[in-house]
PDB file of C-alpha atoms in Angstrom:
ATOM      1  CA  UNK A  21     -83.405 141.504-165.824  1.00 57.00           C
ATOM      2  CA  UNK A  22     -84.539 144.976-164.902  1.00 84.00           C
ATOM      3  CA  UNK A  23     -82.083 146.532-162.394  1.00 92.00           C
ATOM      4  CA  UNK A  24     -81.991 149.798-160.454  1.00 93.00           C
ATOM      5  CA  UNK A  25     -79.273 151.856-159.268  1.00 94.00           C
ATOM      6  CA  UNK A  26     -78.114 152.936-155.751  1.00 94.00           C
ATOM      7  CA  UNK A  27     -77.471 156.720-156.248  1.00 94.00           C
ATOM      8  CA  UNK A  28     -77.143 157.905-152.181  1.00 94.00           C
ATOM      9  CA  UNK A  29     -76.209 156.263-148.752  1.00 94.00           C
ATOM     10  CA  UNK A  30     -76.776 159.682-146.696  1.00 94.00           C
ATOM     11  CA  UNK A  31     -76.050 159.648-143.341  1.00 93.00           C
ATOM     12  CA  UNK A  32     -79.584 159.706-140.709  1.00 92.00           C
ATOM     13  CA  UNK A  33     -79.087 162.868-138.627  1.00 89.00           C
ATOM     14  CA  UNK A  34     -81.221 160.904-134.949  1.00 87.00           C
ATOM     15  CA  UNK A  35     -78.776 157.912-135.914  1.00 87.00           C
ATOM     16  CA  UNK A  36     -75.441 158.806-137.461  1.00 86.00           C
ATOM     17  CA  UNK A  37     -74.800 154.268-137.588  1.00 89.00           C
ATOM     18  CA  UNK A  38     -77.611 154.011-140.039  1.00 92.00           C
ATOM     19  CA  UNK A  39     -77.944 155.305-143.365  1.00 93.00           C
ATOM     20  CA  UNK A  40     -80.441 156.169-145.651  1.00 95.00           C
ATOM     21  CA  UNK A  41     -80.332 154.420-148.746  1.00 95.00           C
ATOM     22  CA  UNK A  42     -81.449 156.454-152.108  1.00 96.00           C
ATOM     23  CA  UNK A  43     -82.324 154.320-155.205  1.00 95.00           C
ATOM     24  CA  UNK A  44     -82.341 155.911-158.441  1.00 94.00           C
ATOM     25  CA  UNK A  45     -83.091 159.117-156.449  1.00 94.00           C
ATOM     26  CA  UNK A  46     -86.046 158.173-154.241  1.00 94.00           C
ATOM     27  CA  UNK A  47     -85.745 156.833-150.656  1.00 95.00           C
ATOM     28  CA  UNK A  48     -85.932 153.354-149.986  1.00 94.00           C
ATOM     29  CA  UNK A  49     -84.752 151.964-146.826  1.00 93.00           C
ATOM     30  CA  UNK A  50     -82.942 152.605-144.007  1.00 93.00           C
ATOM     31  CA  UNK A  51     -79.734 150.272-143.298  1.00 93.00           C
ATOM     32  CA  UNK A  52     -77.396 150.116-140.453  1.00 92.00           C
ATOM     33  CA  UNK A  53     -73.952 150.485-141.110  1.00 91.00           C
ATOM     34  CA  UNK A  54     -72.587 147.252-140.599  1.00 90.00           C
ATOM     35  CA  UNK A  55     -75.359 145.679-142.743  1.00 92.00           C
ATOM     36  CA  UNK A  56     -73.740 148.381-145.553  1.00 92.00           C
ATOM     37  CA  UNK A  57     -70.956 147.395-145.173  1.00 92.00           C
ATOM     38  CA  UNK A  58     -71.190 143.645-144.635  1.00 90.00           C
ATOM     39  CA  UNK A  59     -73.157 143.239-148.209  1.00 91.00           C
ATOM     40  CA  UNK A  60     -71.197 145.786-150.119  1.00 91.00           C
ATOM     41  CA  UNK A  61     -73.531 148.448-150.573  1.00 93.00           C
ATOM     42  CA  UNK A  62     -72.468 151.341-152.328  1.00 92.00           C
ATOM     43  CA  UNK A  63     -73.619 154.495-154.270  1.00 93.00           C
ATOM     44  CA  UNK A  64     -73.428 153.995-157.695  1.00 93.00           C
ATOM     45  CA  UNK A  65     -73.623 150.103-157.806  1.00 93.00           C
ATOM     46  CA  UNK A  66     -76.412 148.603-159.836  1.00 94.00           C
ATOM     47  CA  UNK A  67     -78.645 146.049-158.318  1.00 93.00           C
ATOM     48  CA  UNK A  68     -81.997 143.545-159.340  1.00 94.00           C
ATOM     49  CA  UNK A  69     -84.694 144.942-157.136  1.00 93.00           C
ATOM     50  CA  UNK A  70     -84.956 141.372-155.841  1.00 93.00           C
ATOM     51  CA  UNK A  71     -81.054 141.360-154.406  1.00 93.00           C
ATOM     52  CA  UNK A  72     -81.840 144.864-152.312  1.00 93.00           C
ATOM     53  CA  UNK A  73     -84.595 143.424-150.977  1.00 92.00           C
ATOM     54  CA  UNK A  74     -82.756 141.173-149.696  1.00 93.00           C
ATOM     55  CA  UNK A  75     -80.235 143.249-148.273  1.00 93.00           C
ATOM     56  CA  UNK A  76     -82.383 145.052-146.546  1.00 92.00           C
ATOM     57  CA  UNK A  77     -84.282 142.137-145.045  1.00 93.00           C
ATOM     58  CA  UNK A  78     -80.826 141.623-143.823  1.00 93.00           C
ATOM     59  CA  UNK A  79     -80.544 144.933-142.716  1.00 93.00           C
ATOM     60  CA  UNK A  80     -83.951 144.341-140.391  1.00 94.00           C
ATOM     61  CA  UNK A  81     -83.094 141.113-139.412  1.00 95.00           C
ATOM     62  CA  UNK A  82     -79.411 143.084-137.453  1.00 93.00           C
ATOM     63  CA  UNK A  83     -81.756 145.663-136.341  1.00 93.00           C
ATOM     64  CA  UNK A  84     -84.399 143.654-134.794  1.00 96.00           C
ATOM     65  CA  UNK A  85     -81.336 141.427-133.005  1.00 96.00           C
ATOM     66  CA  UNK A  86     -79.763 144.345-131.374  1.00 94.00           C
ATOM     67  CA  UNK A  87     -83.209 145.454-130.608  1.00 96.00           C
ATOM     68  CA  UNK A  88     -83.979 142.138-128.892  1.00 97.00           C
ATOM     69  CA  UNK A  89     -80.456 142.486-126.847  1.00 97.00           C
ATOM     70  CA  UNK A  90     -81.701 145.532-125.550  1.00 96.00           C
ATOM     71  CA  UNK A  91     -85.046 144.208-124.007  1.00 97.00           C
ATOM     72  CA  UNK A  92     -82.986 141.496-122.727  1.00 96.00           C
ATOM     73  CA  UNK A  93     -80.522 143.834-121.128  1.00 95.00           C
ATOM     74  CA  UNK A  94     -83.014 144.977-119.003  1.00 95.00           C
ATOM     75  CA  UNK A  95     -85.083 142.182-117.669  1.00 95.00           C
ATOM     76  CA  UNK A  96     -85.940 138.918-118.431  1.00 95.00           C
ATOM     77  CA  UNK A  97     -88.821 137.712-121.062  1.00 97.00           C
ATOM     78  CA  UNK A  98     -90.781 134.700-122.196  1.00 98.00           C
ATOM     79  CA  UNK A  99     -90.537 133.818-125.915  1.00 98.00           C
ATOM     80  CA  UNK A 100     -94.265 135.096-125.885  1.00 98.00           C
ATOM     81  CA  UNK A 101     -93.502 138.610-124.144  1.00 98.00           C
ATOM     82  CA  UNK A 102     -90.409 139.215-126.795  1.00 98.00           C
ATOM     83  CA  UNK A 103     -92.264 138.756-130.017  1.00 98.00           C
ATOM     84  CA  UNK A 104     -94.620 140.648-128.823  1.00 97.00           C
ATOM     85  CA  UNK A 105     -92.768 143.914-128.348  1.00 97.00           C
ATOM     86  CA  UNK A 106     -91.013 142.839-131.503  1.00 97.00           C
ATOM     87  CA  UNK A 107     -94.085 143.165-133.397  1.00 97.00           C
ATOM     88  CA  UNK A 108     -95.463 146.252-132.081  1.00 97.00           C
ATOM     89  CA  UNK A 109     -91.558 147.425-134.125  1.00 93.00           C
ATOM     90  CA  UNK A 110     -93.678 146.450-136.710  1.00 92.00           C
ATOM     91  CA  UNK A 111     -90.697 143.774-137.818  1.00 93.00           C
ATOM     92  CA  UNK A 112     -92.084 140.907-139.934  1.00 93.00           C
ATOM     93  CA  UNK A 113     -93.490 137.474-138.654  1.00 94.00           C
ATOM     94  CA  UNK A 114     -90.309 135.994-140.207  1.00 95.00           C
ATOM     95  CA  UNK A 115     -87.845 137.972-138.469  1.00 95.00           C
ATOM     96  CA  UNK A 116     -89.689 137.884-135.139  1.00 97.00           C
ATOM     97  CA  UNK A 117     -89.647 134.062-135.669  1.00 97.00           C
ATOM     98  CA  UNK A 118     -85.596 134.264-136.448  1.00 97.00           C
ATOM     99  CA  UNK A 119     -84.807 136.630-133.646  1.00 97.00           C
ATOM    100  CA  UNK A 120     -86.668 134.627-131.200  1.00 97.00           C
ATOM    101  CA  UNK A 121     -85.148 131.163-132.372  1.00 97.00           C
ATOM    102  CA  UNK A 122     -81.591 133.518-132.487  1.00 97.00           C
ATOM    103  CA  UNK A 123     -82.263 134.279-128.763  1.00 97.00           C
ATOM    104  CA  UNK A 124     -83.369 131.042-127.776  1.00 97.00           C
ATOM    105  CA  UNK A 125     -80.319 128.844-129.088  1.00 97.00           C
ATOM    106  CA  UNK A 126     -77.928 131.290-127.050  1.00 96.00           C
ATOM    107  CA  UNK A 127     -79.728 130.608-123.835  1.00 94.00           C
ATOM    108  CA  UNK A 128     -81.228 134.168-123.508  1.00 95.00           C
ATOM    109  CA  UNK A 129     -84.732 132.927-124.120  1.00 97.00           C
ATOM    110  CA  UNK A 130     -86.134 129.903-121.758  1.00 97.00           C
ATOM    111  CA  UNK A 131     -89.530 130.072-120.812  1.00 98.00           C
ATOM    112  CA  UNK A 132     -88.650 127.277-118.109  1.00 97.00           C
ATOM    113  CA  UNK A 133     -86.530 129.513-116.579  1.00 97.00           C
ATOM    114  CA  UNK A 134     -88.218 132.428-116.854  1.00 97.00           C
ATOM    115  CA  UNK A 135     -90.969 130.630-115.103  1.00 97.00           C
ATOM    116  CA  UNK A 136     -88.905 129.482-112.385  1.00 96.00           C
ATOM    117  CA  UNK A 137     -87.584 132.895-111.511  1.00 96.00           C
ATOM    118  CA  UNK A 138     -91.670 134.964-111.895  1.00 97.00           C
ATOM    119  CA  UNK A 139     -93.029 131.873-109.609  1.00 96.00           C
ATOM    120  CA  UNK A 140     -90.247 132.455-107.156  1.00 95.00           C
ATOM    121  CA  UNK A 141     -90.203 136.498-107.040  1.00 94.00           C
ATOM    122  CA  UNK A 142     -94.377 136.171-106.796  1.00 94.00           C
ATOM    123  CA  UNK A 143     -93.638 133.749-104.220  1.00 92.00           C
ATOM    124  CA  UNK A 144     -91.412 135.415-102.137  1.00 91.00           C
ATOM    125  CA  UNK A 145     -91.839 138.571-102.687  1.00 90.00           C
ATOM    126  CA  UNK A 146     -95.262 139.253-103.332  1.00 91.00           C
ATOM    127  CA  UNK A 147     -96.547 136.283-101.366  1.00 91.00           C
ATOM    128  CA  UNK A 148     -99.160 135.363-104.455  1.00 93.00           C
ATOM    129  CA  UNK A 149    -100.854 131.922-103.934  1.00 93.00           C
ATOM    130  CA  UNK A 150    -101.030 129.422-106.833  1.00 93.00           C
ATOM    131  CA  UNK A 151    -103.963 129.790-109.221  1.00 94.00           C
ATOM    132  CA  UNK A 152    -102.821 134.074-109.179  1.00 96.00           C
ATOM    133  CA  UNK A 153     -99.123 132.921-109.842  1.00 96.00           C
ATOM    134  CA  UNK A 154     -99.942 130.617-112.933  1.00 96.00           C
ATOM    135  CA  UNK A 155    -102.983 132.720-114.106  1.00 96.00           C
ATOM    136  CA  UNK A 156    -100.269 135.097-114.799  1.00 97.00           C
ATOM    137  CA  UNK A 157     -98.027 133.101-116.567  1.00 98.00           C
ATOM    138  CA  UNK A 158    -100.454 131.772-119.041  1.00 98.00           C
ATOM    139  CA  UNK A 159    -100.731 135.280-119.678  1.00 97.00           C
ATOM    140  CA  UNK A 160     -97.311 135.497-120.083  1.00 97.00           C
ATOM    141  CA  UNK A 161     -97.123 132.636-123.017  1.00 97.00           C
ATOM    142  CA  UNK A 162     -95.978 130.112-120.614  1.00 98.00           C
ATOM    143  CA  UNK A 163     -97.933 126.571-120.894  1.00 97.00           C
ATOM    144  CA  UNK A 164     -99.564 124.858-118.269  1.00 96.00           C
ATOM    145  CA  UNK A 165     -96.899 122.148-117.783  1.00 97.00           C
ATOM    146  CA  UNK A 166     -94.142 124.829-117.577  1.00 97.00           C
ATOM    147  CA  UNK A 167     -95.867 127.162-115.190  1.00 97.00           C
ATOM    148  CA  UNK A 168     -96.910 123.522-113.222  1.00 96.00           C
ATOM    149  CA  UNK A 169     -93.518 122.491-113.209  1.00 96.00           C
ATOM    150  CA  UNK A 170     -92.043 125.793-111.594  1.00 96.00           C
ATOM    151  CA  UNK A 171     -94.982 126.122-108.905  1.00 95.00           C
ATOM    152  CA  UNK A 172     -93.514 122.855-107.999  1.00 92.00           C
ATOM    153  CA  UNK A 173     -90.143 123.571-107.730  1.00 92.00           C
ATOM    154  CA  UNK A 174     -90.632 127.200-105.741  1.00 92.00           C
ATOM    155  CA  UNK A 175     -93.027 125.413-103.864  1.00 85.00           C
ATOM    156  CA  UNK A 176     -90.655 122.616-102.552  1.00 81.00           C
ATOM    157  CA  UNK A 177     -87.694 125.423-101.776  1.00 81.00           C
ATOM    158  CA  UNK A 178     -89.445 127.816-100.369  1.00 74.00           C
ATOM    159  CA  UNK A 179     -92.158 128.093 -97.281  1.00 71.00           C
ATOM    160  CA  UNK A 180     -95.259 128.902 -99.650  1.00 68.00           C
ATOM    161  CA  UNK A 181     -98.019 127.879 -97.255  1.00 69.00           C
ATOM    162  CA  UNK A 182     -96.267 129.632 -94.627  1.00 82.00           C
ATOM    163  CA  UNK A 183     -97.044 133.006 -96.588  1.00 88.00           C
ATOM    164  CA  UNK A 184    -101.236 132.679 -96.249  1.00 90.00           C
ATOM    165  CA  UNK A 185    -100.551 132.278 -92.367  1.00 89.00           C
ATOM    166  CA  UNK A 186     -98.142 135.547 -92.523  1.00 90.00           C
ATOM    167  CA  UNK A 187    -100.990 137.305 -94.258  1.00 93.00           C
ATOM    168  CA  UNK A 188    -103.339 136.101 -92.303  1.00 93.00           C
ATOM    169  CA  UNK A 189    -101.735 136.374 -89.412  1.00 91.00           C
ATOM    170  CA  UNK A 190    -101.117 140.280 -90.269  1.00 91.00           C
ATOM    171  CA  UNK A 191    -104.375 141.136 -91.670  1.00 92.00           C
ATOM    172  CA  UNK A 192    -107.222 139.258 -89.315  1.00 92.00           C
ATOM    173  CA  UNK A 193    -106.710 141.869 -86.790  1.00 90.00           C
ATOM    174  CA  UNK A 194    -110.166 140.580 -85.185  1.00 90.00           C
ATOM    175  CA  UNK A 195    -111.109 136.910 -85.584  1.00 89.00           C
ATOM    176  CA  UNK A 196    -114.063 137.669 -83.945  1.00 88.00           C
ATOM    177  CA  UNK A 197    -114.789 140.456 -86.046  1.00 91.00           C
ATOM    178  CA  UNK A 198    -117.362 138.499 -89.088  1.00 91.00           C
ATOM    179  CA  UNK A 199    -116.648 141.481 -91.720  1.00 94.00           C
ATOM    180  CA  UNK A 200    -112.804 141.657 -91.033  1.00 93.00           C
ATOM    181  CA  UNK A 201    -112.970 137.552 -91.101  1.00 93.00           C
ATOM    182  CA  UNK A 202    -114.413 137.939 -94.492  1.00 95.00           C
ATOM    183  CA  UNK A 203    -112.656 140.910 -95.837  1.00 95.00           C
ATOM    184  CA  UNK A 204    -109.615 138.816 -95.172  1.00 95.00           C
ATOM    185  CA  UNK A 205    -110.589 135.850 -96.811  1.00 95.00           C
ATOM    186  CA  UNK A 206    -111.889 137.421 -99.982  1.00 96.00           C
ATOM    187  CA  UNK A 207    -108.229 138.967 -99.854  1.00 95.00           C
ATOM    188  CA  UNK A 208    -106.637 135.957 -99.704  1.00 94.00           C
ATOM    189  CA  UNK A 209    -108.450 134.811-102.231  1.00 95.00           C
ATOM    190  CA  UNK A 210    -107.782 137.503-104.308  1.00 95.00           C
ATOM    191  CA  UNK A 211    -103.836 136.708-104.064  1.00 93.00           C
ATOM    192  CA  UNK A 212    -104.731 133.368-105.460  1.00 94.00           C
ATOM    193  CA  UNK A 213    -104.907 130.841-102.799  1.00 93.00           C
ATOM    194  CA  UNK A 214    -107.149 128.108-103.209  1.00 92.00           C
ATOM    195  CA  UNK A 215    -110.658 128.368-101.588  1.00 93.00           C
ATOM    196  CA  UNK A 216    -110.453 124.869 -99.510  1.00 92.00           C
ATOM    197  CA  UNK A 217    -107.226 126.198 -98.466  1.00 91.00           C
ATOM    198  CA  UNK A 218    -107.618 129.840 -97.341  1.00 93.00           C
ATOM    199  CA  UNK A 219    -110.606 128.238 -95.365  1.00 93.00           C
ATOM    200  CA  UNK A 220    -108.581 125.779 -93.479  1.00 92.00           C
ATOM    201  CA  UNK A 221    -106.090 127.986 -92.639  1.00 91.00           C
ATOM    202  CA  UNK A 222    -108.402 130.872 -91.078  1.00 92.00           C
ATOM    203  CA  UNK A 223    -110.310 128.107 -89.436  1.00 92.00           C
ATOM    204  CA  UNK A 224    -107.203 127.237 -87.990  1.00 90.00           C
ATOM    205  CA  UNK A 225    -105.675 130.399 -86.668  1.00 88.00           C
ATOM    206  CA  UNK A 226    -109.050 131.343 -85.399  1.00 88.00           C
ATOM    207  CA  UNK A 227    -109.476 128.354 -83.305  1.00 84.00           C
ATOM    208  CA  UNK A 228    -105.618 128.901 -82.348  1.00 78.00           C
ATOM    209  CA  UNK A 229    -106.715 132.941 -81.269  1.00 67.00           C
ATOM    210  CA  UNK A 230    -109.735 131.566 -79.427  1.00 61.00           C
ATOM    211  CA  UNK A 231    -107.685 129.091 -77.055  1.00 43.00           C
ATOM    212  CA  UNK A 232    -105.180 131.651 -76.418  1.00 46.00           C
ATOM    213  CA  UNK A 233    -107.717 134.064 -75.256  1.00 50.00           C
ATOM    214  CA  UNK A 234    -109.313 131.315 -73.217  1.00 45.00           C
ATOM    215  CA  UNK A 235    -105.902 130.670 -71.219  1.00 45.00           C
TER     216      UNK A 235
END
């Protein structure tokens, strides 16, 4: 078997942990440290092409883990989201499948939760109405049944139909105003409430603003 020889592991000046490994006097690869050291790499040693291949598959595979830690370090992501931004690193579909499986068995990666916590800031915070809320999640790689199954919980814990009578309530500065009436609802809408729904509740705090003004 045809074998080739490792004749430099220089040093990367932008990252002194990594090193740039030389074989039979062309570059190669780049390898972290660890990964170097971990499969025994050293100038000099000969190898079949086939085993440093497979170091440095191994050598991507540590790279595109601590690169995965570091996303998740920062904010939270659906399985769909991570592999994304692991392929545009340009890693293979193999190792974005590994990393993501890696992530997901230590609890970092759960699109349930992940759901849970978007419905609940979009709920809360945002004050987005359904069909905007899971429109977004789809986007997000989360399946209907997930993003269902969250709506249902926020929905339950916190006051979501009391948000469309906040906005409401804030923007319909003139009920008897027919453009602001509509500029309102077409907002609401916008937000994602449902149409049947938006209607009932403007119907509703019109009448409401109407008696009032009548006492």
């Amino acid at each position: 078997m045809n074998e080739v020889t490792v004749t430099a592991l220089e040093p990367q000046k932008r990252h002194p942990n990594r090193r740039s490994v030389f074989v039979d006097g062309e570059y190669a690869f780049g390898l972290d440290e660890e990964t170097c050291v971990k499969m025994k790499l050293a100038a000099g040693n000969r190898y079949p092409p086939s085993e440093l291949e497979r170091i440095r598959e191994e050598g991507e595979l540590f790279d595109a883990k601590q690169y995965g830690f570091r996303l998740i370090a920062r904010r939270s992501y659906s399985v769909f989201l991570l592999e994304k931004k692991l392929r545009e690193r340009e890693y293979s579909p193999d190792i974005v499948k590994q990393v993501s499986d890696f992530l997901c068995e230590l609890g970092y990666l759960n699109d349930e939760e992940y759901a849970r916590c978007y419905t609940h800031d979009a709920v809360v915070l945002r004050k987005k109405g359904k069909r905007l809320v899971q429109r977004e999640l789809y986007a997000r790689g989360i399946d209907r049944e997930t993003a269902e199954a969250a709506w249902e919980t926020v929905a339950q814990q916190e006051n979501a139909g009391g948000n469309l009578e906040q906005i409401i309530q804030k923007r319909l500065t003139d009920p008897r105003d027919p453009k602001c009436v509509r500029r309102v609802f077409d907002y609401c809408i916008r937000r994602g409430y449902d149409y049947s729904v938006v209607s009932q509740a403007m119907r509703q705090y019109i009448e409401e603003e109407q008696y009032i003004e009548e006492e």
